Short mmCIF file of C-alpha atoms in Angstrom, two decimals:
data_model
loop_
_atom_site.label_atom_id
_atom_site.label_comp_id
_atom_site.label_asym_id
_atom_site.label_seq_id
_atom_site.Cartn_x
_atom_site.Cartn_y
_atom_site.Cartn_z
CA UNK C 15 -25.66 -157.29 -141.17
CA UNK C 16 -23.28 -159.48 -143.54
CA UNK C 17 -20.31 -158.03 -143.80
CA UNK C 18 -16.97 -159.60 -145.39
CA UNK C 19 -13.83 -157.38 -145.03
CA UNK C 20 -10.87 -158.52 -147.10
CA UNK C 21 -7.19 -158.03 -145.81
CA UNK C 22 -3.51 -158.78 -146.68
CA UNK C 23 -2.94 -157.47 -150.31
CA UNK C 24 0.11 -155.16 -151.46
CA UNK C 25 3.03 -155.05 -154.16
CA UNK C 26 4.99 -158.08 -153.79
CA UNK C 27 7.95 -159.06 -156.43
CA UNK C 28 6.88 -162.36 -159.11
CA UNK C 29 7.58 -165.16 -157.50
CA UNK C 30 7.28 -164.60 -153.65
CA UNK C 31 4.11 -165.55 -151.58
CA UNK C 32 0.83 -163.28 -150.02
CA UNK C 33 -1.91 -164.53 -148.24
CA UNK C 34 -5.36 -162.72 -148.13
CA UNK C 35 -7.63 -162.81 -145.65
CA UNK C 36 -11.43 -162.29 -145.35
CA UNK C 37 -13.04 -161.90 -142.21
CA UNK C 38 -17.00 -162.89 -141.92
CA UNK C 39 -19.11 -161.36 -139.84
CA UNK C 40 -23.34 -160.84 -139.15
CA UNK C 41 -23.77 -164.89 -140.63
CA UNK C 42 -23.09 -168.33 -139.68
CA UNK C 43 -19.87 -168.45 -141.48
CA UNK C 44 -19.13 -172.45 -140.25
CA UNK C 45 -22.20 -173.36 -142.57
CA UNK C 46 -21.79 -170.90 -145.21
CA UNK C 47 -18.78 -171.92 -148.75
CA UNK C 48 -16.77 -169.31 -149.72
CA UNK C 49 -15.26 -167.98 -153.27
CA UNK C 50 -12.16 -166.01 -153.68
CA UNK C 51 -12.76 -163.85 -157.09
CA UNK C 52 -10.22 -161.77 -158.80
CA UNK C 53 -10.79 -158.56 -161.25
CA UNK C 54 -7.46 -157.37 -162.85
CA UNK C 55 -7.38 -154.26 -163.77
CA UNK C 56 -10.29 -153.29 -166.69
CA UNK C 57 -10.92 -156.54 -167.05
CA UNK C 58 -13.90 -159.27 -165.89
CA UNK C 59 -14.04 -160.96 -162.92
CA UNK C 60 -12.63 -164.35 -162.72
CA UNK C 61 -13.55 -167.05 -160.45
CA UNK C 62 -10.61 -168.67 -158.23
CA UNK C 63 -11.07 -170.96 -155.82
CA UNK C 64 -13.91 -172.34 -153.75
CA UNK C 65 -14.21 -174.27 -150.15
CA UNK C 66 -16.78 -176.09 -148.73
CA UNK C 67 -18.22 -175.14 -145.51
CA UNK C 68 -16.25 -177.78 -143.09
CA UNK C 69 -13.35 -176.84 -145.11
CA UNK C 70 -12.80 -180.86 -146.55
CA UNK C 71 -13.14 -180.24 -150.27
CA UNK C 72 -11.88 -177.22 -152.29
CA UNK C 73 -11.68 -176.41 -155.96
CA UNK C 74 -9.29 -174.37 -157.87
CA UNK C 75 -9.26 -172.54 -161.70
CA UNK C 76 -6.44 -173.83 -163.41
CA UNK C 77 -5.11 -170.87 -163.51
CA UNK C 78 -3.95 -170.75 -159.85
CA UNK C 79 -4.07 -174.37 -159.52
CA UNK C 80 -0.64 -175.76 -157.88
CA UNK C 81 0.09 -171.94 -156.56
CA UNK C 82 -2.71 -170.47 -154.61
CA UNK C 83 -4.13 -172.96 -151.51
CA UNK C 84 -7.72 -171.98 -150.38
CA UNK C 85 -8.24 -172.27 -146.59
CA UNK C 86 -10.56 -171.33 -143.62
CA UNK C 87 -10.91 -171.18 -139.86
CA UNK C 88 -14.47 -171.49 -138.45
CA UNK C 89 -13.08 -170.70 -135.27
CA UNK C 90 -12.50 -167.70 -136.24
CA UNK C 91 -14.85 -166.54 -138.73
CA UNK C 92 -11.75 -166.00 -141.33
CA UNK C 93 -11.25 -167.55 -144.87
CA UNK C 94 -7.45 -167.50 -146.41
CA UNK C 95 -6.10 -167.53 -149.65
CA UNK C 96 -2.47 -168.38 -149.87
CA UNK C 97 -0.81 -167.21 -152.96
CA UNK C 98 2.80 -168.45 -153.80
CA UNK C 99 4.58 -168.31 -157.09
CA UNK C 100 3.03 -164.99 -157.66
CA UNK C 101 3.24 -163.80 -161.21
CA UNK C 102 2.54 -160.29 -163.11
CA UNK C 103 -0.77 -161.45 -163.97
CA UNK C 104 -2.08 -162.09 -160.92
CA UNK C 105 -2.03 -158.31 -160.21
CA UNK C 106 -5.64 -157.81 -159.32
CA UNK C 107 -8.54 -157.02 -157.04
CA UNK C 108 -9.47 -160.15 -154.72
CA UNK C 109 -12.74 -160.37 -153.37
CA UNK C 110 -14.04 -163.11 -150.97
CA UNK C 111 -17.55 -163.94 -151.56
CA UNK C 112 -20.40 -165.78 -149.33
CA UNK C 113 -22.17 -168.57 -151.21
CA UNK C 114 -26.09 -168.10 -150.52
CA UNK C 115 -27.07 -171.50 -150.12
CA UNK C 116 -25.49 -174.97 -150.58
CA UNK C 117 -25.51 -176.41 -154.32
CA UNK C 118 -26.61 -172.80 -155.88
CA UNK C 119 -23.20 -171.72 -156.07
CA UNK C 120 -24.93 -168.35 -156.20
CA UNK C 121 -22.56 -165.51 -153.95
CA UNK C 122 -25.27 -162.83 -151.59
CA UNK C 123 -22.64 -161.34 -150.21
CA UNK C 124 -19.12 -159.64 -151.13
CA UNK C 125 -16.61 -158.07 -150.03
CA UNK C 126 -15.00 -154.52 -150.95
CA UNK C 127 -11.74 -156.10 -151.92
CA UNK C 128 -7.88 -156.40 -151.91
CA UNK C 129 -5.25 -155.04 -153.98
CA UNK C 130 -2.34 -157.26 -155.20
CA UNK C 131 0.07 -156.18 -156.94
CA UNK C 132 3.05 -158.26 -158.39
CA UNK C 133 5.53 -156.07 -159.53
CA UNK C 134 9.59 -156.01 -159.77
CA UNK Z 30 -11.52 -166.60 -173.96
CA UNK Z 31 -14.27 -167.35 -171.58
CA UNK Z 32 -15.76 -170.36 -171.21
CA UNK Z 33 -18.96 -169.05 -171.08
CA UNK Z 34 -19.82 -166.06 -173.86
CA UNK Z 35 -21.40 -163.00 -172.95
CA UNK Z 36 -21.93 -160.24 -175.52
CA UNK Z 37 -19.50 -157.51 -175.08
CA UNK Z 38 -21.55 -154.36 -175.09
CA UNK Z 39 -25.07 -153.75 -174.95
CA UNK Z 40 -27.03 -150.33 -175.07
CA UNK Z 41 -30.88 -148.85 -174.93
CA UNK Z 42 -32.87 -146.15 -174.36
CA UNK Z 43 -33.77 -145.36 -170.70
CA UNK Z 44 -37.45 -146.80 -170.42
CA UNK Z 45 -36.73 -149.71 -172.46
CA UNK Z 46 -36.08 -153.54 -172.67
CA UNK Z 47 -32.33 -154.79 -172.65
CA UNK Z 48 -31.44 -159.20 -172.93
CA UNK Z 49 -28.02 -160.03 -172.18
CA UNK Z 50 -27.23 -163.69 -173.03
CA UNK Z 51 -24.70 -165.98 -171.63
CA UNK Z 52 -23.76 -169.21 -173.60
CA UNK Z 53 -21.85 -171.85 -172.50
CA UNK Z 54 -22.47 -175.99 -173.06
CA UNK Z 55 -24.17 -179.44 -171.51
CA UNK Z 56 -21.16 -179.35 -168.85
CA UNK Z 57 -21.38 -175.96 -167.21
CA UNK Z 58 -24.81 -173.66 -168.29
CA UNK Z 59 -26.98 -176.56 -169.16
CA UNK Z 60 -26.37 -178.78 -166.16
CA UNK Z 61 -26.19 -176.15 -163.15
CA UNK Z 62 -27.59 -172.93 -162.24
CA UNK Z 63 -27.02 -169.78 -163.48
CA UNK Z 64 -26.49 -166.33 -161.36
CA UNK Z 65 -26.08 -163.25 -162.32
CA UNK Z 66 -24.36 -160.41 -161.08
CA UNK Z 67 -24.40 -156.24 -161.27
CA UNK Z 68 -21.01 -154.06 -161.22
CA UNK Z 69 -21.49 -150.43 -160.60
CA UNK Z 70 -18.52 -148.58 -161.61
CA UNK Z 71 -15.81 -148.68 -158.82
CA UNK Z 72 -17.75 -151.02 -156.74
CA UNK Z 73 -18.31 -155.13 -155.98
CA UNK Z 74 -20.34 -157.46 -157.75
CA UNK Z 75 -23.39 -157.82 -156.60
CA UNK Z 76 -26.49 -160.38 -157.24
CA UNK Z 77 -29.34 -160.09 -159.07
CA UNK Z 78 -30.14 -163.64 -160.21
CA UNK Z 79 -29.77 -166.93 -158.69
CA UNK Z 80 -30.87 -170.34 -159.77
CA UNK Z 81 -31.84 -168.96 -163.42
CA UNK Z 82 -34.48 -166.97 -162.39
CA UNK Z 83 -34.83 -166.05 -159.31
CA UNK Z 84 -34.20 -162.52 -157.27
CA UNK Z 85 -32.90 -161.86 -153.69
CA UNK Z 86 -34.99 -159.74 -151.62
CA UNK Z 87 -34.61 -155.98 -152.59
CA UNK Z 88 -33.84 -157.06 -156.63
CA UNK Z 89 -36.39 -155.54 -158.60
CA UNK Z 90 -39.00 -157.14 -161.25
CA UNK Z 91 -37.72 -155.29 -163.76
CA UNK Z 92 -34.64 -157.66 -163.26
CA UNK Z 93 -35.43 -161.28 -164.73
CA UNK Z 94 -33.49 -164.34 -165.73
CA UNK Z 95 -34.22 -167.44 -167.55
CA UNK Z 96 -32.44 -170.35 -169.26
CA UNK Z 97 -32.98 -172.76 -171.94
CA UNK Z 98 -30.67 -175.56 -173.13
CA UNK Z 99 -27.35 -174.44 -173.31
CA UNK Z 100 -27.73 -170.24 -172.81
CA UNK Z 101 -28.81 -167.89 -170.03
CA UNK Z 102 -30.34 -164.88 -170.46
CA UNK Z 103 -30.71 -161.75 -168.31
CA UNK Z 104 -33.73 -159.23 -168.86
CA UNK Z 105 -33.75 -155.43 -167.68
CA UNK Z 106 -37.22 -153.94 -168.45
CA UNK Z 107 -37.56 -149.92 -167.54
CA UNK Z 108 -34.17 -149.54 -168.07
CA UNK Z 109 -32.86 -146.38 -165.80
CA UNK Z 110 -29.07 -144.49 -165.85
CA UNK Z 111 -28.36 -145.83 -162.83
CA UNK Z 112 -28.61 -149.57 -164.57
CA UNK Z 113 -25.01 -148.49 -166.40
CA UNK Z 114 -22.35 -151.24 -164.95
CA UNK Z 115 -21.18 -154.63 -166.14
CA UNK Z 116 -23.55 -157.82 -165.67
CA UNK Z 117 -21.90 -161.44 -165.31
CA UNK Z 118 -23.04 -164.44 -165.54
CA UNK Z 119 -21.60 -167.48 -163.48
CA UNK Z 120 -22.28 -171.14 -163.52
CA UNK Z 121 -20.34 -174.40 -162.25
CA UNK Z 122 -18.58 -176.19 -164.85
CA UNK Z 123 -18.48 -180.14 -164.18
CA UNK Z 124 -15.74 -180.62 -166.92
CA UNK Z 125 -13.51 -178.46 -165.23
CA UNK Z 126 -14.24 -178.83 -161.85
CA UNK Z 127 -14.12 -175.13 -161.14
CA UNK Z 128 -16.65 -172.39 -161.58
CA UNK Z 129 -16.77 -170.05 -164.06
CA UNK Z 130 -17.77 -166.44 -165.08
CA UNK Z 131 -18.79 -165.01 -168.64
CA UNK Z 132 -16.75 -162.37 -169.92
CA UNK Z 133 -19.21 -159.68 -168.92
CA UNK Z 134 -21.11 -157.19 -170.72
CA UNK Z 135 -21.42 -153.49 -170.06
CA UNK Z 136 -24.75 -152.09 -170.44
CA UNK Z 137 -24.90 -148.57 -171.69
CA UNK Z 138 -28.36 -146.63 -171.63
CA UNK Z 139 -28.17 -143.80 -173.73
#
């Protein structure tokens, strides 16, 4: 079965650096994009960043744009999110997310989630 | 602010009909698909809708989606307690380069 299992969150101070992880399992990850998505706390969900399969082209909200870098490793079934420049609002719950097919940019499959926390 | 608008709150009796609409412009809702997505309490998003109007395997009928122009909508027929979470719409938005979810809407059935 699809599972994605999301790693690497805790409190960090504003302005230093975390970087997530989400390992893939039960799919071809290698053909599959991914989505990071983050929920702060009581609020909506709000979309991130987004890599293609091969890893060549990735898009960012402006939000994060400049601060967070979206990568991935086929190799090893493992998509990253590398946050710098962290900031009090970026306190939140990151989930990865499996697109379900190319161009639908429709998500099947989700993780349980990471807590960040940006706090002095 | 959103870039796509979702109505805050919606509510109905168990047994009946429930829309939730999602309304965005020519560069995001009315140029790409729409999904939609359930949030139990305490749990992930999950899928319901993709491509406007269609449902994974193991989504119910009573679960529907459609679009016209501009605005998504969601349907729940037969509504049931366990229904209660926050629905989301999402969409790619060609202006920005970036996808984007509604603000959500919490469904109460009373």
């Amino acid at each position: 079965q699809v599972q994605l299992v999301e790693s690497g969150g805790g409190v960090v101070q504003p302005g230093r650096s975390l970087r997530l992880s989400c390992v893939a399992s039960g799919f071809t990850f290698s053909s599959c994009a991914m989505l990071w998505v983050r929920q702060a706390p009581g609020k909506g969900l709000e979309w991130l960043s987004f890599i293609w399969w091969d890893g060549t082209h990735d898009d960012y909200a402006e939000s994060v744009k400049g601060r967070f870098t979206i990568s991935r490793d086929n190799s090893k079934n493992t998509l990253y999110l590398q946050m710098n420049s962290l900031r009090v609002e970026d306190t939140g719950l990151y989930y990865c997310a499996k697109e379900r097919n190319i161009g639908s940019h429709s998500f099947d499959h989700w993780g349980q989630g990471t807590l960040v926390t940006v706090s002095s | 602010q959103s870039v796509l608008t979702q109505p805050p709150s919606v509510s109905a009796a168990p047994g009946q009909k429930v829309t939730i609409s999602c309304s965005g412009s020519s560069s995001n809702v009315g140029n790409n698909y729409v999904s939609w997505y359930q949030q139990l309490p305490g749990t992930a998003p999950k899928l319901l809708i993709y491509d406007n109007n269609k449902r994974p395997a193991g989504i119910p009928d009573r679960f529907s989606g459609s679009k016209s122009g501009t605005s998504a909508t969601l349907g729940i027929t037969g509504l049931q307690t366990g229904d209660e979470a926050d629905y989301y719409c999402v969409t790619w938005d060609n202006s920005l380069s970036a996808g984007v979810f509604g603000g959500g809407t919490k469904l109460t059935v009373l």
